[in-house]
mmCIF file of C-alpha atoms in Angstrom:
data_model
loop_
_atom_site.group_PDB
_atom_site.id
_atom_site.type_symbol
_atom_site.label_atom_id
_atom_site.label_comp_id
_atom_site.label_asym_id
_atom_site.label_seq_id
_atom_site.Cartn_x
_atom_site.Cartn_y
_atom_site.Cartn_z
ATOM 1 C CA UNK A 29 0.000 0.000 0.000
ATOM 2 C CA UNK A 30 1.531 3.257 -1.064
ATOM 3 C CA UNK A 31 0.422 5.334 1.896
ATOM 4 C CA UNK A 32 3.754 6.304 3.418
ATOM 5 C CA UNK A 33 5.792 8.008 0.699
ATOM 6 C CA UNK A 34 9.093 9.703 1.459
ATOM 7 C CA UNK A 35 9.659 13.311 0.426
ATOM 8 C CA UNK A 36 11.608 11.974 -2.568
ATOM 9 C CA UNK A 37 8.490 10.106 -3.710
ATOM 10 C CA UNK A 38 6.493 13.312 -3.632
ATOM 11 C CA UNK A 39 9.065 15.144 -5.686
ATOM 12 C CA UNK A 40 9.358 12.298 -8.166
ATOM 13 C CA UNK A 41 5.586 12.087 -8.522
ATOM 14 C CA UNK A 42 5.268 15.800 -9.218
ATOM 15 C CA UNK A 43 8.107 15.757 -11.747
ATOM 16 C CA UNK A 44 6.769 12.773 -13.696
ATOM 17 C CA UNK A 45 3.147 13.914 -13.785
ATOM 18 C CA UNK A 46 1.693 15.974 -16.598
ATOM 19 C CA UNK A 47 0.764 19.467 -15.434
ATOM 20 C CA UNK A 48 -3.022 19.701 -15.269
ATOM 21 C CA UNK A 49 -4.941 22.748 -16.483
ATOM 22 C CA UNK A 50 -7.470 24.395 -14.140
ATOM 23 C CA UNK A 51 -10.433 22.795 -15.901
ATOM 24 C CA UNK A 52 -8.758 19.376 -15.630
ATOM 25 C CA UNK A 53 -8.174 19.901 -11.913
ATOM 26 C CA UNK A 54 -11.815 20.908 -11.457
ATOM 27 C CA UNK A 55 -12.947 17.740 -13.205
ATOM 28 C CA UNK A 56 -10.524 15.651 -11.170
ATOM 29 C CA UNK A 57 -11.894 17.106 -7.923
ATOM 30 C CA UNK A 58 -15.433 16.179 -9.022
ATOM 31 C CA UNK A 59 -14.255 12.693 -9.966
ATOM 32 C CA UNK A 60 -12.547 12.250 -6.589
ATOM 33 C CA UNK A 61 -15.809 12.997 -4.799
ATOM 34 C CA UNK A 62 -17.686 10.541 -6.978
ATOM 35 C CA UNK A 63 -15.050 7.835 -6.522
ATOM 36 C CA UNK A 64 -15.112 8.438 -2.792
ATOM 37 C CA UNK A 65 -18.834 7.792 -2.609
ATOM 38 C CA UNK A 66 -18.433 4.676 -4.743
ATOM 39 C CA UNK A 67 -15.876 3.447 -2.179
ATOM 40 C CA UNK A 68 -18.330 3.888 0.684
ATOM 41 C CA UNK A 69 -17.485 7.355 1.989
ATOM 42 C CA UNK A 70 -20.519 9.503 2.668
ATOM 43 C CA UNK A 71 -18.734 12.742 1.804
ATOM 44 C CA UNK A 72 -15.451 14.007 0.367
ATOM 45 C CA UNK A 73 -14.103 17.541 0.630
ATOM 46 C CA UNK A 74 -10.818 19.214 -0.267
ATOM 47 C CA UNK A 75 -8.923 21.616 1.973
ATOM 48 C CA UNK A 76 -5.837 23.773 1.731
ATOM 49 C CA UNK A 77 -3.182 23.406 4.444
ATOM 50 C CA UNK A 78 -3.478 26.765 6.250
ATOM 51 C CA UNK A 79 -4.320 25.951 9.868
ATOM 52 C CA UNK A 80 -2.941 29.052 11.592
ATOM 53 C CA UNK A 81 -6.152 29.808 13.515
ATOM 54 C CA UNK A 82 -6.497 26.221 14.653
ATOM 55 C CA UNK A 83 -2.828 26.136 15.652
ATOM 56 C CA UNK A 84 -3.372 28.959 18.108
ATOM 57 C CA UNK A 85 -6.451 27.231 19.525
ATOM 58 C CA UNK A 86 -4.472 24.010 19.984
ATOM 59 C CA UNK A 87 -1.610 25.830 21.697
ATOM 60 C CA UNK A 88 -4.018 27.519 24.116
ATOM 61 C CA UNK A 89 -5.654 24.146 24.874
ATOM 62 C CA UNK A 90 -2.299 22.512 25.540
ATOM 63 C CA UNK A 91 -1.130 25.404 27.711
ATOM 64 C CA UNK A 92 -4.110 24.829 30.011
ATOM 65 C CA UNK A 93 -3.201 21.167 30.410
ATOM 66 C CA UNK A 94 -6.505 19.989 28.971
ATOM 67 C CA UNK A 95 -4.743 17.135 27.156
ATOM 68 C CA UNK A 96 -3.979 15.412 30.471
ATOM 69 C CA UNK A 97 -1.603 12.482 30.021
ATOM 70 C CA UNK A 98 -1.915 12.537 26.223
ATOM 71 C CA UNK A 99 1.633 13.738 25.707
ATOM 72 C CA UNK A 100 1.427 12.842 22.035
ATOM 73 C CA UNK A 101 -0.797 15.887 21.507
ATOM 74 C CA UNK A 102 2.209 18.159 22.143
ATOM 75 C CA UNK A 103 4.997 15.799 21.091
ATOM 76 C CA UNK A 104 5.063 16.596 17.382
ATOM 77 C CA UNK A 105 5.087 20.387 17.639
ATOM 78 C CA UNK A 106 3.956 22.232 14.533
ATOM 79 C CA UNK A 107 3.878 19.108 12.375
ATOM 80 C CA UNK A 108 0.323 18.604 13.635
ATOM 81 C CA UNK A 109 -0.870 21.980 12.410
ATOM 82 C CA UNK A 110 1.393 22.372 9.382
ATOM 83 C CA UNK A 111 0.758 19.445 7.038
ATOM 84 C CA UNK A 112 3.732 20.233 4.789
ATOM 85 C CA UNK A 113 6.054 19.764 7.782
ATOM 86 C CA UNK A 114 4.633 16.328 8.493
ATOM 87 C CA UNK A 115 4.643 15.344 4.821
ATOM 88 C CA UNK A 116 6.845 17.650 2.698
ATOM 89 C CA UNK A 117 5.298 18.532 -0.616
ATOM 90 C CA UNK A 118 1.720 18.465 0.632
ATOM 91 C CA UNK A 119 -0.468 21.066 -1.074
ATOM 92 C CA UNK A 120 -3.982 19.808 -0.393
ATOM 93 C CA UNK A 121 -5.839 17.481 1.962
ATOM 94 C CA UNK A 122 -8.619 15.267 0.664
ATOM 95 C CA UNK A 123 -10.945 14.760 3.649
ATOM 96 C CA UNK A 124 -13.400 11.888 3.894
ATOM 97 C CA UNK A 125 -16.129 10.966 6.337
ATOM 98 C CA UNK A 126 -17.780 7.590 6.862
ATOM 99 C CA UNK A 127 -20.845 6.870 9.019
ATOM 100 C CA UNK A 128 -20.424 4.237 11.735
ATOM 101 C CA UNK A 129 -23.686 4.017 13.704
ATOM 102 C CA UNK A 130 -24.976 0.423 13.616
ATOM 103 C CA UNK A 131 -28.641 -0.079 12.833
ATOM 104 C CA UNK A 132 -30.808 -0.840 15.882
ATOM 105 C CA UNK A 133 -27.951 -0.087 18.276
ATOM 106 C CA UNK A 134 -30.481 0.878 21.000
ATOM 107 C CA UNK A 135 -27.953 3.324 22.443
ATOM 108 C CA UNK A 136 -30.111 5.200 24.953
ATOM 109 C CA UNK A 137 -31.750 1.970 26.148
ATOM 110 C CA UNK A 138 -28.355 0.386 26.763
ATOM 111 C CA UNK A 139 -27.099 3.460 28.560
ATOM 112 C CA UNK A 140 -30.137 3.527 30.845
ATOM 113 C CA UNK A 141 -30.031 -0.156 31.766
ATOM 114 C CA UNK A 142 -28.633 -0.549 35.265
ATOM 115 C CA UNK A 143 -27.020 -3.924 34.567
ATOM 116 C CA UNK A 144 -25.830 -3.036 31.078
ATOM 117 C CA UNK A 145 -22.338 -2.249 29.858
ATOM 118 C CA UNK A 146 -22.193 0.793 27.625
ATOM 119 C CA UNK A 147 -19.508 0.785 24.913
ATOM 120 C CA UNK A 148 -19.065 3.738 22.610
ATOM 121 C CA UNK A 149 -20.927 3.009 19.400
ATOM 122 C CA UNK A 150 -17.843 3.441 17.216
ATOM 123 C CA UNK A 151 -16.113 0.516 18.956
ATOM 124 C CA UNK A 152 -18.847 -2.124 18.652
ATOM 125 C CA UNK A 153 -17.491 -3.574 15.413
ATOM 126 C CA UNK A 154 -14.073 -4.059 13.889
ATOM 127 C CA UNK A 155 -11.368 -1.428 14.207
ATOM 128 C CA UNK A 156 -12.081 1.292 11.667
ATOM 129 C CA UNK A 157 -8.454 2.233 10.996
ATOM 130 C CA UNK A 158 -7.628 -0.557 8.552
ATOM 131 C CA UNK A 159 -10.881 -0.355 6.626
ATOM 132 C CA UNK A 160 -10.678 3.393 6.073
ATOM 133 C CA UNK A 161 -6.967 3.389 5.249
ATOM 134 C CA UNK A 162 -7.618 0.702 2.651
ATOM 135 C CA UNK A 163 -10.435 2.728 1.100
ATOM 136 C CA UNK A 164 -8.315 5.878 1.059
ATOM 137 C CA UNK A 165 -5.502 3.963 -0.644
ATOM 138 C CA UNK A 166 -8.022 2.724 -3.212
ATOM 139 C CA UNK A 167 -9.115 6.309 -3.776
ATOM 140 C CA UNK A 168 -5.484 7.342 -4.326
ATOM 141 C CA UNK A 169 -5.073 4.471 -6.792
ATOM 142 C CA UNK A 170 -8.068 5.709 -8.795
ATOM 143 C CA UNK A 171 -6.507 9.173 -8.904
ATOM 144 C CA UNK A 172 -3.228 7.725 -10.153
ATOM 145 C CA UNK A 173 -5.032 5.774 -12.847
ATOM 146 C CA UNK A 174 -6.462 9.074 -14.053
ATOM 147 C CA UNK A 175 -3.434 11.396 -13.841
ATOM 148 C CA UNK A 176 -0.363 9.261 -13.232
ATOM 149 C CA UNK A 177 1.825 9.034 -10.113
ATOM 150 C CA UNK A 178 0.914 11.316 -7.225
ATOM 151 C CA UNK A 179 2.497 11.967 -3.877
ATOM 152 C CA UNK A 180 0.143 11.057 -1.084
ATOM 153 C CA UNK A 181 -0.181 9.684 2.411
ATOM 154 C CA UNK A 182 -3.322 8.315 4.033
ATOM 155 C CA UNK A 183 -4.239 9.033 7.652
ATOM 156 C CA UNK A 184 -6.993 7.677 9.865
ATOM 157 C CA UNK A 185 -6.498 8.922 13.417
ATOM 158 C CA UNK A 186 -2.983 7.512 13.175
ATOM 159 C CA UNK A 187 -0.611 10.497 13.121
ATOM 160 C CA UNK A 188 -0.448 14.143 14.217
ATOM 161 C CA UNK A 189 -3.237 15.397 11.969
ATOM 162 C CA UNK A 190 -5.842 18.078 12.761
ATOM 163 C CA UNK A 191 -8.572 15.994 11.207
ATOM 164 C CA UNK A 192 -11.592 17.948 12.443
ATOM 165 C CA UNK A 193 -10.050 21.300 11.542
ATOM 166 C CA UNK A 194 -9.199 20.079 8.059
ATOM 167 C CA UNK A 195 -12.670 18.572 7.628
ATOM 168 C CA UNK A 196 -14.287 21.876 8.614
ATOM 169 C CA UNK A 197 -12.132 23.711 6.087
ATOM 170 C CA UNK A 198 -13.132 21.101 3.481
ATOM 171 C CA UNK A 199 -16.812 21.814 4.083
ATOM 172 C CA UNK A 200 -17.745 18.592 5.891
ATOM 173 C CA UNK A 201 -19.264 20.279 8.937
ATOM 174 C CA UNK A 202 -18.885 22.785 11.755
ATOM 175 C CA UNK A 203 -17.514 22.568 15.268
ATOM 176 C CA UNK A 204 -20.227 21.882 17.818
ATOM 177 C CA UNK A 205 -20.060 23.138 21.384
ATOM 178 C CA UNK A 206 -18.606 19.738 22.334
ATOM 179 C CA UNK A 207 -15.713 20.341 19.878
ATOM 180 C CA UNK A 208 -16.958 17.499 17.677
ATOM 181 C CA UNK A 209 -17.475 18.030 13.965
ATOM 182 C CA UNK A 210 -21.206 18.223 13.231
ATOM 183 C CA UNK A 211 -22.799 17.663 9.868
ATOM 184 C CA UNK A 212 -26.384 18.860 9.292
ATOM 185 C CA UNK A 213 -27.366 15.570 7.665
ATOM 186 C CA UNK A 214 -25.430 13.159 9.843
ATOM 187 C CA UNK A 215 -24.833 14.592 13.299
ATOM 188 C CA UNK A 216 -21.357 13.569 14.475
ATOM 189 C CA UNK A 217 -21.442 9.762 14.380
ATOM 190 C CA UNK A 218 -18.870 9.325 11.635
ATOM 191 C CA UNK A 219 -15.161 8.651 11.184
ATOM 192 C CA UNK A 220 -12.763 11.007 9.433
ATOM 193 C CA UNK A 221 -9.826 10.158 7.205
ATOM 194 C CA UNK A 222 -7.408 12.167 5.100
ATOM 195 C CA UNK A 223 -5.214 11.945 2.035
ATOM 196 C CA UNK A 224 -2.341 14.414 2.104
ATOM 197 C CA UNK A 225 -1.427 15.022 -1.525
ATOM 198 C CA UNK A 226 0.832 17.120 -3.729
ATOM 199 C CA UNK A 227 -1.985 17.720 -6.232
ATOM 200 C CA UNK A 228 -2.951 21.438 -6.501
ATOM 201 C CA UNK A 229 -6.665 20.649 -6.456
ATOM 202 C CA UNK A 230 -9.345 23.348 -6.136
ATOM 203 C CA UNK A 231 -10.461 23.647 -2.523
ATOM 204 C CA UNK A 232 -14.008 23.524 -1.220
ATOM 205 C CA UNK A 233 -15.479 26.401 0.764
ATOM 206 C CA UNK A 234 -15.204 25.847 4.521
ATOM 207 C CA UNK A 235 -18.349 25.154 6.509
ATOM 208 C CA UNK A 236 -18.849 28.570 8.098
ATOM 209 C CA UNK A 237 -22.450 28.417 9.347
ATOM 210 C CA UNK A 238 -22.728 26.989 12.850
ATOM 211 C CA UNK A 239 -26.185 25.624 13.574
ATOM 212 C CA UNK A 240 -25.928 25.068 17.339
ATOM 213 C CA UNK A 241 -27.397 28.441 18.221
ATOM 214 C CA UNK A 242 -28.446 28.601 21.861
ATOM 215 C CA UNK A 243 -28.628 24.812 22.210
ATOM 216 C CA UNK A 244 -26.423 23.432 24.969
ATOM 217 C CA UNK A 245 -27.718 19.844 25.012
ATOM 218 C CA UNK A 246 -24.199 18.410 24.751
ATOM 219 C CA UNK A 247 -22.935 20.456 27.683
ATOM 220 C CA UNK A 248 -25.941 19.529 29.801
ATOM 221 C CA UNK A 249 -25.634 15.839 28.929
ATOM 222 C CA UNK A 250 -21.932 15.500 29.789
ATOM 223 C CA UNK A 251 -21.860 13.456 33.026
ATOM 224 C CA UNK A 252 -18.582 14.945 34.268
ATOM 225 C CA UNK A 253 -18.849 18.538 33.024
ATOM 226 C CA UNK A 254 -15.924 18.046 30.647
ATOM 227 C CA UNK A 255 -17.176 20.663 28.144
ATOM 228 C CA UNK A 256 -15.743 23.616 30.045
ATOM 229 C CA UNK A 257 -16.407 26.280 27.403
ATOM 230 C CA UNK A 258 -17.803 26.632 23.900
ATOM 231 C CA UNK A 259 -15.846 24.133 21.752
ATOM 232 C CA UNK A 260 -13.448 23.409 24.613
ATOM 233 C CA UNK A 261 -13.198 19.995 26.304
ATOM 234 C CA UNK A 262 -11.017 19.325 29.330
ATOM 235 C CA UNK A 263 -9.911 15.790 28.481
ATOM 236 C CA UNK A 264 -9.028 15.112 32.115
ATOM 237 C CA UNK A 265 -12.750 15.146 32.896
ATOM 238 C CA UNK A 266 -13.921 13.334 29.755
ATOM 239 C CA UNK A 267 -15.123 9.751 30.246
ATOM 240 C CA UNK A 268 -13.637 8.713 26.914
ATOM 241 C CA UNK A 269 -10.246 9.866 28.178
ATOM 242 C CA UNK A 270 -10.729 8.272 31.596
ATOM 243 C CA UNK A 271 -11.732 4.868 30.229
ATOM 244 C CA UNK A 272 -9.413 4.712 27.192
ATOM 245 C CA UNK A 273 -6.447 7.080 27.359
ATOM 246 C CA UNK A 274 -5.777 7.126 31.099
ATOM 247 C CA UNK A 275 -3.429 4.324 32.131
ATOM 248 C CA UNK A 276 -3.522 4.916 35.878
ATOM 249 C CA UNK A 277 -6.303 4.917 38.442
ATOM 250 C CA UNK A 278 -9.478 6.789 37.572
ATOM 251 C CA UNK A 279 -9.798 9.735 40.002
ATOM 252 C CA UNK A 280 -12.157 8.657 42.736
ATOM 253 C CA UNK A 281 -14.264 11.809 42.627
ATOM 254 C CA UNK A 282 -15.167 11.061 38.991
ATOM 255 C CA UNK A 283 -16.017 7.372 39.305
ATOM 256 C CA UNK A 284 -19.683 7.706 40.199
ATOM 257 C CA UNK A 285 -20.241 9.992 37.201
ATOM 258 C CA UNK A 286 -18.937 7.311 34.855
ATOM 259 C CA UNK A 287 -22.045 5.205 35.434
ATOM 260 C CA UNK A 288 -22.021 2.092 33.256
ATOM 261 C CA UNK A 289 -19.749 3.468 30.526
ATOM 262 C CA UNK A 290 -16.881 1.004 30.255
ATOM 263 C CA UNK A 291 -15.274 2.101 26.967
ATOM 264 C CA UNK A 292 -15.721 5.653 25.807
ATOM 265 C CA UNK A 293 -18.749 7.889 26.141
ATOM 266 C CA UNK A 294 -21.271 9.115 23.568
ATOM 267 C CA UNK A 295 -23.532 11.285 25.710
ATOM 268 C CA UNK A 296 -22.639 14.627 24.130
ATOM 269 C CA UNK A 297 -23.322 13.062 20.731
ATOM 270 C CA UNK A 298 -26.394 10.990 21.572
ATOM 271 C CA UNK A 299 -28.264 13.947 23.026
ATOM 272 C CA UNK A 300 -27.317 16.359 20.237
ATOM 273 C CA UNK A 301 -30.450 17.220 18.183
ATOM 274 C CA UNK A 302 -28.558 16.588 14.944
ATOM 275 C CA UNK A 303 -27.958 12.952 15.884
ATOM 276 C CA UNK A 304 -31.510 12.206 14.785
ATOM 277 C CA UNK A 305 -30.265 12.670 11.224
ATOM 278 C CA UNK A 306 -27.498 10.073 11.575
ATOM 279 C CA UNK A 307 -27.836 7.303 9.006
ATOM 280 C CA UNK A 308 -27.151 3.635 9.872
ATOM 281 C CA UNK A 309 -23.859 2.398 8.503
ATOM 282 C CA UNK A 310 -23.834 0.063 5.538
ATOM 283 C CA UNK A 311 -20.406 -1.297 6.434
ATOM 284 C CA UNK A 312 -20.389 -4.905 7.593
ATOM 285 C CA UNK A 313 -17.200 -4.326 9.600
ATOM 286 C CA UNK A 314 -18.933 -1.706 11.744
ATOM 287 C CA UNK A 315 -21.754 -4.026 12.815
ATOM 288 C CA UNK A 316 -21.638 -5.092 16.494
ATOM 289 C CA UNK A 317 -19.648 -8.177 17.374
ATOM 290 C CA UNK A 318 -20.201 -10.616 20.256
ATOM 291 C CA UNK A 319 -23.453 -8.770 21.128
ATOM 292 C CA UNK A 320 -21.455 -5.927 22.668
ATOM 293 C CA UNK A 321 -24.245 -3.496 21.856
ATOM 294 C CA UNK A 322 -26.418 -5.192 24.505
ATOM 295 C CA UNK A 323 -23.897 -6.876 26.803
ATOM 296 C CA UNK A 324 -24.291 -6.980 30.579
ATOM 297 C CA UNK A 325 -21.594 -5.889 33.004
ATOM 298 C CA UNK A 326 -21.374 -9.208 34.838
ATOM 299 C CA UNK A 327 -20.931 -11.128 31.595
ATOM 300 C CA UNK A 328 -18.019 -8.962 30.476
ATOM 301 C CA UNK A 329 -16.444 -8.880 33.950
ATOM 302 C CA UNK A 330 -16.352 -12.681 33.910
ATOM 303 C CA UNK A 331 -14.257 -12.826 30.731
ATOM 304 C CA UNK A 332 -10.842 -14.346 31.250
ATOM 305 C CA UNK A 333 -7.874 -12.597 29.699
ATOM 306 C CA UNK A 334 -7.865 -15.199 26.915
ATOM 307 C CA UNK A 335 -11.551 -14.480 26.218
ATOM 308 C CA UNK A 336 -10.883 -10.750 26.201
ATOM 309 C CA UNK A 337 -8.058 -11.127 23.691
ATOM 310 C CA UNK A 338 -10.107 -13.465 21.524
ATOM 311 C CA UNK A 339 -13.300 -11.397 21.498
ATOM 312 C CA UNK A 340 -11.573 -8.047 21.008
ATOM 313 C CA UNK A 341 -9.312 -9.258 18.187
ATOM 314 C CA UNK A 342 -9.535 -6.695 15.391
ATOM 315 C CA UNK A 343 -11.381 -4.275 17.691
ATOM 316 C CA UNK A 344 -10.438 -0.810 18.923
ATOM 317 C CA UNK A 345 -11.213 -2.069 22.445
ATOM 318 C CA UNK A 346 -8.108 -4.269 22.425
ATOM 319 C CA UNK A 347 -5.852 -1.234 22.842
ATOM 320 C CA UNK A 348 -6.776 -0.660 26.505
ATOM 321 C CA UNK A 349 -5.698 -4.154 27.544
ATOM 322 C CA UNK A 350 -7.286 -6.550 29.980
ATOM 323 C CA UNK A 351 -6.354 -4.747 33.202
ATOM 324 C CA UNK A 352 -7.978 -1.472 32.202
ATOM 325 C CA UNK A 353 -10.953 -3.436 30.867
ATOM 326 C CA UNK A 354 -11.445 -4.895 34.366
ATOM 327 C CA UNK A 355 -10.734 -1.505 35.966
ATOM 328 C CA UNK A 356 -13.489 0.140 33.939
ATOM 329 C CA UNK A 357 -16.042 -2.605 34.528
ATOM 330 C CA UNK A 358 -15.296 -2.625 38.256
ATOM 331 C CA UNK A 359 -16.194 1.066 38.415
ATOM 332 C CA UNK A 360 -19.416 0.412 36.497
ATOM 333 C CA UNK A 361 -20.311 -2.432 38.861
ATOM 334 C CA UNK A 362 -19.723 -0.132 41.807
ATOM 335 C CA UNK A 363 -22.222 2.249 40.234
ATOM 336 C CA UNK A 364 -24.806 -0.463 39.586
ATOM 337 C CA UNK A 365 -27.689 -1.123 41.986
ATOM 338 C CA UNK A 366 -26.831 -3.636 44.706
ATOM 339 C CA UNK A 367 -27.247 -7.289 43.920
ATOM 340 C CA UNK A 368 -25.817 -10.420 45.455
ATOM 341 C CA UNK A 369 -24.456 -11.443 42.045
ATOM 342 C CA UNK A 370 -22.635 -8.136 41.588
ATOM 343 C CA UNK A 371 -21.107 -8.288 45.046
ATOM 344 C CA UNK A 372 -20.005 -11.893 44.490
ATOM 345 C CA UNK A 373 -18.388 -11.046 41.149
ATOM 346 C CA UNK A 374 -16.399 -8.244 42.748
ATOM 347 C CA UNK A 375 -15.309 -10.449 45.655
ATOM 348 C CA UNK A 376 -14.019 -12.967 43.123
ATOM 349 C CA UNK A 377 -11.653 -10.290 41.758
ATOM 350 C CA UNK A 378 -10.621 -8.758 45.079
ATOM 351 C CA UNK A 379 -7.220 -10.509 45.054
ATOM 352 C CA UNK A 380 -6.493 -10.006 41.360
ATOM 353 C CA UNK A 381 -2.715 -9.689 40.728
ATOM 354 C CA UNK A 382 -2.939 -6.151 39.334
ATOM 355 C CA UNK A 383 -2.895 -3.415 41.981
ATOM 356 C CA UNK A 384 -4.799 -1.183 39.559
ATOM 357 C CA UNK A 385 -7.643 -3.684 39.320
ATOM 358 C CA UNK A 386 -7.647 -4.413 43.068
ATOM 359 C CA UNK A 387 -8.000 -0.736 43.922
ATOM 360 C CA UNK A 388 -11.049 -0.253 41.712
ATOM 361 C CA UNK A 389 -12.607 -3.531 42.874
ATOM 362 C CA UNK A 390 -12.168 -2.426 46.494
ATOM 363 C CA UNK A 391 -13.858 0.890 45.707
ATOM 364 C CA UNK A 392 -16.707 -0.884 43.926
ATOM 365 C CA UNK A 393 -17.181 -3.314 46.813
ATOM 366 C CA UNK A 394 -17.439 -0.418 49.224
ATOM 367 C CA UNK A 395 -20.079 1.190 46.999
ATOM 368 C CA UNK A 396 -21.997 -2.093 46.845
ATOM 369 C CA UNK A 397 -21.781 -2.568 50.627
ATOM 370 C CA UNK A 398 -23.256 0.897 51.194
ATOM 371 C CA UNK A 399 -26.089 0.143 48.802
ATOM 372 C CA UNK A 400 -26.752 -3.225 50.465
ATOM 373 C CA UNK A 401 -27.069 -1.520 53.844
ATOM 374 C CA UNK A 402 -29.525 0.934 52.372
ATOM 375 C CA UNK A 403 -31.567 -1.917 50.875
ATOM 376 C CA UNK A 404 -31.663 -3.705 54.225
ATOM 377 C CA UNK A 405 -32.569 -0.495 56.067
ATOM 378 C CA UNK A 406 -35.457 0.174 53.712
ATOM 379 C CA UNK A 407 -36.972 -3.321 54.107
#
């Protein structure tokens, strides 16, 4: 797959390619959008590489420490906000979006079920990275068939790329108050991918009109108050960060707010009015596996490490590892109503070898004990 060219490749591609006239570039841009839809993308847009405004916003966000332990957000310096520094020769970014919401996911029902395990809807199926990178590479191949060799590199949440900023500039949507990219016909339940390219394609107008207005449903819905200002999220408070990115103990004062969310959180998206326009995905790979869309906490907590590795093979969930999987479920069980089965399951893990797991099991047992006393007192 030619998705990691060196700078020399970019230069060679540009030198060996016939120079295209403006009308040819316009036609190519239209063809790229058509090919993208044929490959399963719901929308394609083309952006330039000027991200100066977004660079300042990112620097302010980092300065406030809102990235928490995600050191990679600052690690690459200006290569994140200056595409030609990350991939020399880049002139344009072809941005793509792909819907991921499974049909009949019953998201709100699963979230409201006391014994249920809630997993972010994007992670119910196979890992999206490989599928989208493959489709982007296929799109690049179609371009090369039309115009000859091009310099390009495909990205899907896999490198220092300002994907939402680029997508907004490419006309795919606007920034909601939760800092997610919103599309008027799809909400925010979609993946983004990019092709950095040396082709001087015509750019699309950025999506300038923000449709949130006075609505603050996302801010109100956030269980931990992580949306600290308009379009500003403090990751240290975000449940997605706490259950996926954080490697250490989840701060105790935030555990009750996590509820039954064991991998990620969709609340700010689920309760956004534009989510009602989200279309079910047609991708087989994004369909739920192992009934994770309706799984119960006790069932998942009982998985052995071998079962976890087997059932999360090819899934984004695999990246957190078994210990953090148990950590997250222990917190959710602590938040669940008292039951003898829940208390027994936690007792069975109280001597688990990992200190991280033991700490969260101990906390959950204490929560369950308090609830049991309240049940007894009320009888």
